[in-house]
Amino acid sequence: MTILLPAIRDNLVKKRLLILGGTGDAAELAVRASQIADIEVVSSLAGRTQQPFTPKTGTVRIGGFGGAAGLAAFLLVSAARPYGGYANGEDRPIDFLIDATHPFAAQISANAAVAAAECNVPFLMLVRPAWERVEGDRWIEVAGYSEAARALLGLSQRVFLTIGRQELAAFAGLDAIWFLMRAIDPPALNSPIPNGKLLLARGPFSLEDERQLLLEYQIDTIVSKNSGGGATYAKIVAARELGIPVVMVQRPPIPDVEQVADVAGAIAWLVKQL
Ligand SMILES: NC(=O)c1ccc[n+]([C@@H]2O[C@H](COP(=O)([O-])OP(=O)(O)OC[C@H]3O[C@@H](n4cnc5c(N)ncnc54)[C@H](OP(=O)(O)O)[C@@H]3O)[C@@H](O)[C@H]2O)c1
């Protein structure tokens, strides 16, 4: 007869939730989901940033899965990875999948939808609402980064570029424009970056600081992704106050699956699944 230690026995009856993360919402969801007695949380990070939003609870694995097929294989076994190692040391399937990645992380979301359907794992996307234009906003809405770069021609001389470090190359050829670039981590070595100054910082940013930055660097245009959420919205408010146009990159399409707008909605979905 096998005698199971209480901690191991408890984990065996728990359902395993995989959260695709890399956002503040995902980290918060991991904490709140872990408080549900029947849930064991595994969080997954891409491993891009030097200081990621690492959940303070559950197991964390880091790195790509190897496309939709790799993610499907993980859903079926959820084998331990070098950065993780499960509390109970045991490899077993994922019961629920929640994609709480950034709205611009389109590839992982598409992969998740395919893998979840293939493995028949209940799947939810946590999609924070996009920012809506309000009175006083001078937005130029564009579909992508090259269109954003084209929109600056003849319009701008000093641009605040707040799209992160991965997409800077699209603006590198605009020699007549000076850029203030803000990113969490420095761009990859040898990747082309526009002429200007790089600021390394992570939100949330206050309205007062954003207003001050725009004035200090005499910014005449902002380029932003429509990320939604509160942490980086102050620059949009400051632009409105100062009458500065914002070239707003629209979100990429997302899979047509069940969605909620916030962490509370995701928790309610999870409880319903149990
Ligand atoms: N894009 C943004 O603006 C932005 C902003 C803030 C935070 N983030 C976070 O940074 C991460 C990477 O963003 P991205 O735009 O490069 O994503 P992406 O283009 O959708 O993903 C590219 C590849 O990175 C891997 N990946 C992405 N997220 C992952 C995760 N949570 N766990 C494991 N692998 C992951 C996958 O590799 P495999 O195909 O090998 O599985 C995926 O195919 C995301 O997790 C996102 O939440 C992104």
PDB file of N, CA and C in Angstrom, residues 13-80:
ATOM      1  N   VAL A  13      -5.254  16.093  -5.952  1.00  0.00           N
ATOM      2  CA  VAL A  13      -6.653  16.358  -6.257  1.00  0.00           C
ATOM      3  C   VAL A  13      -6.857  17.756  -6.833  1.00  0.00           C
ATOM      4  N   LYS A  14      -5.829  18.574  -6.807  1.00  0.00           N
ATOM      5  CA  LYS A  14      -5.993  19.929  -7.344  1.00  0.00           C
ATOM      6  C   LYS A  14      -6.006  19.920  -8.860  1.00  0.00           C
ATOM      7  N   LYS A  15      -6.731  20.870  -9.445  1.00  0.00           N
ATOM      8  CA  LYS A  15      -6.720  21.065 -10.897  1.00  0.00           C
ATOM      9  C   LYS A  15      -5.566  22.010 -11.226  1.00  0.00           C
ATOM     10  N   ARG A  16      -4.915  21.715 -12.327  1.00  0.00           N
ATOM     11  CA  ARG A  16      -3.733  22.518 -12.677  1.00  0.00           C
ATOM     12  C   ARG A  16      -4.106  23.578 -13.726  1.00  0.00           C
ATOM     13  N   LEU A  17      -3.849  24.835 -13.372  1.00  0.00           N
ATOM     14  CA  LEU A  17      -4.138  25.972 -14.256  1.00  0.00           C
ATOM     15  C   LEU A  17      -2.840  26.505 -14.825  1.00  0.00           C
ATOM     16  N   LEU A  18      -2.767  26.630 -16.149  1.00  0.00           N
ATOM     17  CA  LEU A  18      -1.614  27.280 -16.780  1.00  0.00           C
ATOM     18  C   LEU A  18      -2.008  28.704 -17.158  1.00  0.00           C
ATOM     19  N   ILE A  19      -1.230  29.680 -16.658  1.00  0.00           N
ATOM     20  CA  ILE A  19      -1.448  31.087 -17.013  1.00  0.00           C
ATOM     21  C   ILE A  19      -0.305  31.520 -17.916  1.00  0.00           C
ATOM     22  N   LEU A  20      -0.638  31.980 -19.125  1.00  0.00           N
ATOM     23  CA  LEU A  20       0.373  32.568 -19.995  1.00  0.00           C
ATOM     24  C   LEU A  20       0.496  34.020 -19.568  1.00  0.00           C
ATOM     25  N   GLY A  21       1.689  34.407 -19.130  1.00  0.00           N
ATOM     26  CA  GLY A  21       1.819  35.672 -18.424  1.00  0.00           C
ATOM     27  C   GLY A  21       2.727  36.687 -19.095  1.00  0.00           C
ATOM     28  N   GLY A  22       3.421  37.449 -18.241  1.00  0.00           N
ATOM     29  CA  GLY A  22       4.275  38.528 -18.735  1.00  0.00           C
ATOM     30  C   GLY A  22       3.631  39.887 -18.550  1.00  0.00           C
ATOM     31  N   THR A  23       2.522  39.918 -17.814  1.00  0.00           N
ATOM     32  CA  THR A  23       1.832  41.183 -17.545  1.00  0.00           C
ATOM     33  C   THR A  23       1.523  41.269 -16.045  1.00  0.00           C
ATOM     34  N   GLY A  24       1.209  42.482 -15.601  1.00  0.00           N
ATOM     35  CA  GLY A  24       0.806  42.667 -14.205  1.00  0.00           C
ATOM     36  C   GLY A  24      -0.484  41.912 -13.915  1.00  0.00           C
ATOM     37  N   ASP A  25      -1.406  41.910 -14.876  1.00  0.00           N
ATOM     38  CA  ASP A  25      -2.681  41.194 -14.689  1.00  0.00           C
ATOM     39  C   ASP A  25      -2.429  39.707 -14.467  1.00  0.00           C
ATOM     40  N   ALA A  26      -1.492  39.136 -15.245  1.00  0.00           N
ATOM     41  CA  ALA A  26      -1.210  37.698 -15.120  1.00  0.00           C
ATOM     42  C   ALA A  26      -0.637  37.387 -13.741  1.00  0.00           C
ATOM     43  N   ALA A  27       0.247  38.254 -13.250  1.00  0.00           N
ATOM     44  CA  ALA A  27       0.850  38.025 -11.928  1.00  0.00           C
ATOM     45  C   ALA A  27      -0.220  38.100 -10.841  1.00  0.00           C
ATOM     46  N   GLU A  28      -1.127  39.069 -10.991  1.00  0.00           N
ATOM     47  CA  GLU A  28      -2.207  39.204  -9.998  1.00  0.00           C
ATOM     48  C   GLU A  28      -3.160  38.002 -10.070  1.00  0.00           C
ATOM     49  N   LEU A  29      -3.428  37.562 -11.288  1.00  0.00           N
ATOM     50  CA  LEU A  29      -4.309  36.402 -11.458  1.00  0.00           C
ATOM     51  C   LEU A  29      -3.699  35.162 -10.801  1.00  0.00           C
ATOM     52  N   ALA A  30      -2.383  34.995 -10.938  1.00  0.00           N
ATOM     53  CA  ALA A  30      -1.724  33.830 -10.336  1.00  0.00           C
ATOM     54  C   ALA A  30      -1.936  33.836  -8.815  1.00  0.00           C
ATOM     55  N   VAL A  31      -1.784  35.006  -8.215  1.00  0.00           N
ATOM     56  CA  VAL A  31      -1.950  35.099  -6.755  1.00  0.00           C
ATOM     57  C   VAL A  31      -3.392  34.777  -6.375  1.00  0.00           C
ATOM     58  N   ARG A  32      -4.348  35.367  -7.104  1.00  0.00           N
ATOM     59  CA  ARG A  32      -5.749  35.169  -6.716  1.00  0.00           C
ATOM     60  C   ARG A  32      -6.226  33.747  -7.022  1.00  0.00           C
ATOM     61  N   ALA A  33      -5.745  33.172  -8.113  1.00  0.00           N
ATOM     62  CA  ALA A  33      -6.165  31.802  -8.450  1.00  0.00           C
ATOM     63  C   ALA A  33      -5.593  30.807  -7.446  1.00  0.00           C
ATOM     64  N   SER A  34      -4.377  31.092  -6.960  1.00  0.00           N
ATOM     65  CA  SER A  34      -3.753  30.190  -5.976  1.00  0.00           C
ATOM     66  C   SER A  34      -4.532  30.147  -4.660  1.00  0.00           C
ATOM     67  N   GLN A  35      -5.339  31.183  -4.445  1.00  0.00           N
ATOM     68  CA  GLN A  35      -6.126  31.202  -3.198  1.00  0.00           C
ATOM     69  C   GLN A  35      -7.364  30.297  -3.293  1.00  0.00           C
ATOM     70  N   ILE A  36      -7.664  29.822  -4.493  1.00  0.00           N
ATOM     71  CA  ILE A  36      -8.778  28.874  -4.644  1.00  0.00           C
ATOM     72  C   ILE A  36      -8.249  27.485  -4.255  1.00  0.00           C
ATOM     73  N   ALA A  37      -8.918  26.866  -3.318  1.00  0.00           N
ATOM     74  CA  ALA A  37      -8.372  25.644  -2.720  1.00  0.00           C
ATOM     75  C   ALA A  37      -8.098  24.546  -3.744  1.00  0.00           C
ATOM     76  N   ASP A  38      -8.927  24.447  -4.787  1.00  0.00           N
ATOM     77  CA  ASP A  38      -8.810  23.315  -5.711  1.00  0.00           C
ATOM     78  C   ASP A  38      -7.870  23.588  -6.879  1.00  0.00           C
ATOM     79  N   ILE A  39      -7.173  24.709  -6.858  1.00  0.00           N
ATOM     80  CA  ILE A  39      -6.361  25.103  -8.011  1.00  0.00           C
ATOM     81  C   ILE A  39      -4.876  25.134  -7.667  1.00  0.00           C
ATOM     82  N   GLU A  40      -4.091  24.577  -8.579  1.00  0.00           N
ATOM     83  CA  GLU A  40      -2.638  24.677  -8.506  1.00  0.00           C
ATOM     84  C   GLU A  40      -2.196  25.485  -9.736  1.00  0.00           C
ATOM     85  N   VAL A  41      -1.411  26.532  -9.518  1.00  0.00           N
ATOM     86  CA  VAL A  41      -1.096  27.459 -10.612  1.00  0.00           C
ATOM     87  C   VAL A  41       0.313  27.229 -11.166  1.00  0.00           C
ATOM     88  N   VAL A  42       0.372  27.158 -12.503  1.00  0.00           N
ATOM     89  CA  VAL A  42       1.651  27.180 -13.209  1.00  0.00           C
ATOM     90  C   VAL A  42       1.633  28.431 -14.075  1.00  0.00           C
ATOM     91  N   SER A  43       2.646  29.299 -13.937  1.00  0.00           N
ATOM     92  CA  SER A  43       2.719  30.501 -14.778  1.00  0.00           C
ATOM     93  C   SER A  43       3.838  30.323 -15.781  1.00  0.00           C
ATOM     94  N   SER A  44       3.608  30.866 -16.984  1.00  0.00           N
ATOM     95  CA  SER A  44       4.617  30.771 -18.031  1.00  0.00           C
ATOM     96  C   SER A  44       5.013  32.168 -18.507  1.00  0.00           C
ATOM     97  N   LEU A  45       6.312  32.411 -18.568  1.00  0.00           N
ATOM     98  CA  LEU A  45       6.836  33.696 -19.060  1.00  0.00           C
ATOM     99  C   LEU A  45       7.694  33.439 -20.293  1.00  0.00           C
ATOM    100  N   ALA A  46       7.705  34.407 -21.214  1.00  0.00           N
ATOM    101  CA  ALA A  46       8.500  34.238 -22.437  1.00  0.00           C
ATOM    102  C   ALA A  46       9.997  34.300 -22.140  1.00  0.00           C
ATOM    103  N   GLY A  47      10.356  35.059 -21.107  1.00  0.00           N
ATOM    104  CA  GLY A  47      11.781  35.180 -20.760  1.00  0.00           C
ATOM    105  C   GLY A  47      12.483  36.292 -21.507  1.00  0.00           C
ATOM    106  N   ARG A  48      11.711  37.285 -21.980  1.00  0.00           N
ATOM    107  CA  ARG A  48      12.316  38.374 -22.755  1.00  0.00           C
ATOM    108  C   ARG A  48      12.950  39.434 -21.876  1.00  0.00           C
ATOM    109  N   THR A  49      12.222  39.832 -20.809  1.00  0.00           N
ATOM    110  CA  THR A  49      12.695  40.975 -20.031  1.00  0.00           C
ATOM    111  C   THR A  49      13.604  40.523 -18.887  1.00  0.00           C
ATOM    112  N   GLN A  50      14.509  41.440 -18.523  1.00  0.00           N
ATOM    113  CA  GLN A  50      15.454  41.112 -17.456  1.00  0.00           C
ATOM    114  C   GLN A  50      14.746  41.057 -16.088  1.00  0.00           C
ATOM    115  N   GLN A  51      13.704  41.888 -15.942  1.00  0.00           N
ATOM    116  CA  GLN A  51      12.957  41.865 -14.678  1.00  0.00           C
ATOM    117  C   GLN A  51      11.483  41.663 -14.976  1.00  0.00           C
ATOM    118  N   PRO A  52      11.088  40.422 -15.260  1.00  0.00           N
ATOM    119  CA  PRO A  52       9.690  40.175 -15.645  1.00  0.00           C
ATOM    120  C   PRO A  52       8.736  40.317 -14.463  1.00  0.00           C
ATOM    121  N   PHE A  53       7.441  40.379 -14.793  1.00  0.00           N
ATOM    122  CA  PHE A  53       6.405  40.345 -13.757  1.00  0.00           C
ATOM    123  C   PHE A  53       6.323  38.904 -13.273  1.00  0.00           C
ATOM    124  N   THR A  54       7.192  38.511 -12.346  1.00  0.00           N
ATOM    125  CA  THR A  54       7.195  37.116 -11.891  1.00  0.00           C
ATOM    126  C   THR A  54       6.148  36.929 -10.799  1.00  0.00           C
ATOM    127  N   PRO A  55       5.205  36.026 -11.016  1.00  0.00           N
ATOM    128  CA  PRO A  55       4.189  35.801  -9.989  1.00  0.00           C
ATOM    129  C   PRO A  55       4.831  35.349  -8.681  1.00  0.00           C
ATOM    130  N   LYS A  56       4.241  35.777  -7.583  1.00  0.00           N
ATOM    131  CA  LYS A  56       4.829  35.476  -6.274  1.00  0.00           C
ATOM    132  C   LYS A  56       4.315  34.157  -5.726  1.00  0.00           C
ATOM    133  N   THR A  57       3.715  33.374  -6.572  1.00  0.00           N
ATOM    134  CA  THR A  57       3.105  32.148  -6.081  1.00  0.00           C
ATOM    135  C   THR A  57       3.114  31.076  -7.172  1.00  0.00           C
ATOM    136  N   GLY A  58       2.886  29.835  -6.772  1.00  0.00           N
ATOM    137  CA  GLY A  58       2.799  28.740  -7.742  1.00  0.00           C
ATOM    138  C   GLY A  58       4.147  28.433  -8.362  1.00  0.00           C
ATOM    139  N   THR A  59       4.098  27.717  -9.483  1.00  0.00           N
ATOM    140  CA  THR A  59       5.313  27.346 -10.204  1.00  0.00           C
ATOM    141  C   THR A  59       5.478  28.275 -11.392  1.00  0.00           C
ATOM    142  N   VAL A  60       6.722  28.660 -11.677  1.00  0.00           N
ATOM    143  CA  VAL A  60       6.959  29.524 -12.836  1.00  0.00           C
ATOM    144  C   VAL A  60       7.891  28.801 -13.794  1.00  0.00           C
ATOM    145  N   ARG A  61       7.498  28.720 -15.069  1.00  0.00           N
ATOM    146  CA  ARG A  61       8.385  28.189 -16.093  1.00  0.00           C
ATOM    147  C   ARG A  61       8.701  29.333 -17.054  1.00  0.00           C
ATOM    148  N   ILE A  62       9.884  29.297 -17.646  1.00  0.00           N
ATOM    149  CA  ILE A  62      10.327  30.419 -18.487  1.00  0.00           C
ATOM    150  C   ILE A  62      10.820  29.910 -19.837  1.00  0.00           C
ATOM    151  N   GLY A  63      10.383  30.593 -20.919  1.00  0.00           N
ATOM    152  CA  GLY A  63      10.850  30.274 -22.272  1.00  0.00           C
ATOM    153  C   GLY A  63       9.721  29.793 -23.156  1.00  0.00           C
ATOM    154  N   GLY A  64       9.926  29.907 -24.482  1.00  0.00           N
ATOM    155  CA  GLY A  64       8.913  29.480 -25.446  1.00  0.00           C
ATOM    156  C   GLY A  64       8.654  27.987 -25.353  1.00  0.00           C
ATOM    157  N   PHE A  65       7.500  27.582 -25.893  1.00  0.00           N
ATOM    158  CA  PHE A  65       7.121  26.162 -25.869  1.00  0.00           C
ATOM    159  C   PHE A  65       7.552  25.454 -27.149  1.00  0.00           C
ATOM    160  N   GLY A  66       7.803  26.259 -28.205  1.00  0.00           N
ATOM    161  CA  GLY A  66       8.071  25.668 -29.517  1.00  0.00           C
ATOM    162  C   GLY A  66       6.787  25.612 -30.342  1.00  0.00           C
ATOM    163  N   GLY A  67       6.127  26.777 -30.475  1.00  0.00           N
ATOM    164  CA  GLY A  67       4.932  26.870 -31.312  1.00  0.00           C
ATOM    165  C   GLY A  67       3.718  26.202 -30.688  1.00  0.00           C
ATOM    166  N   ALA A  68       2.632  26.169 -31.484  1.00  0.00           N
ATOM    167  CA  ALA A  68       1.366  25.594 -30.981  1.00  0.00           C
ATOM    168  C   ALA A  68       1.548  24.120 -30.627  1.00  0.00           C
ATOM    169  N   ALA A  69       2.361  23.426 -31.429  1.00  0.00           N
ATOM    170  CA  ALA A  69       2.548  21.986 -31.167  1.00  0.00           C
ATOM    171  C   ALA A  69       3.267  21.774 -29.833  1.00  0.00           C
ATOM    172  N   GLY A  70       4.260  22.622 -29.568  1.00  0.00           N
ATOM    173  CA  GLY A  70       4.996  22.505 -28.298  1.00  0.00           C
ATOM    174  C   GLY A  70       4.102  22.831 -27.113  1.00  0.00           C
ATOM    175  N   LEU A  71       3.263  23.839 -27.294  1.00  0.00           N
ATOM    176  CA  LEU A  71       2.343  24.201 -26.204  1.00  0.00           C
ATOM    177  C   LEU A  71       1.337  23.072 -25.981  1.00  0.00           C
ATOM    178  N   ALA A  72       0.855  22.473 -27.067  1.00  0.00           N
ATOM    179  CA  ALA A  72      -0.091  21.347 -26.934  1.00  0.00           C
ATOM    180  C   ALA A  72       0.570  20.204 -26.158  1.00  0.00           C
ATOM    181  N   ALA A  73       1.823  19.944 -26.466  1.00  0.00           N
ATOM    182  CA  ALA A  73       2.530  18.861 -25.755  1.00  0.00           C
ATOM    183  C   ALA A  73       2.640  19.200 -24.267  1.00  0.00           C
ATOM    184  N   PHE A  74       2.886  20.482 -23.966  1.00  0.00           N
ATOM    185  CA  PHE A  74       2.986  20.893 -22.565  1.00  0.00           C
ATOM    186  C   PHE A  74       1.628  20.738 -21.871  1.00  0.00           C
ATOM    187  N   LEU A  75       0.548  21.073 -22.585  1.00  0.00           N
ATOM    188  CA  LEU A  75      -0.786  20.947 -21.979  1.00  0.00           C
ATOM    189  C   LEU A  75      -1.078  19.494 -21.597  1.00  0.00           C
ATOM    190  N   LEU A  76      -0.552  18.593 -22.397  1.00  0.00           N
ATOM    191  CA  LEU A  76      -0.842  17.176 -22.143  1.00  0.00           C
ATOM    192  C   LEU A  76      -0.017  16.596 -21.000  1.00  0.00           C
ATOM    193  N   VAL A  77       1.173  17.168 -20.776  1.00  0.00           N
ATOM    194  CA  VAL A  77       2.047  16.575 -19.740  1.00  0.00           C
ATOM    195  C   VAL A  77       2.496  17.594 -18.685  1.00  0.00           C
ATOM    196  N   SER A  78       2.632  18.873 -19.102  1.00  0.00           N
ATOM    197  CA  SER A  78       3.187  19.941 -18.254  1.00  0.00           C
ATOM    198  C   SER A  78       4.404  19.466 -17.470  1.00  0.00           C
ATOM    199  N   ALA A  79       5.381  18.991 -18.243  1.00  0.00           N
ATOM    200  CA  ALA A  79       6.602  18.472 -17.619  1.00  0.00           C
ATOM    201  C   ALA A  79       7.403  19.597 -16.959  1.00  0.00           C
ATOM    202  N   ALA A  80       8.096  19.276 -15.911  1.00  0.00           N
ATOM    203  CA  ALA A  80       8.892  20.265 -15.179  1.00  0.00           C
ATOM    204  C   ALA A  80       9.985  20.831 -16.083  1.00  0.00           C
TER     205      ALA A  80
END
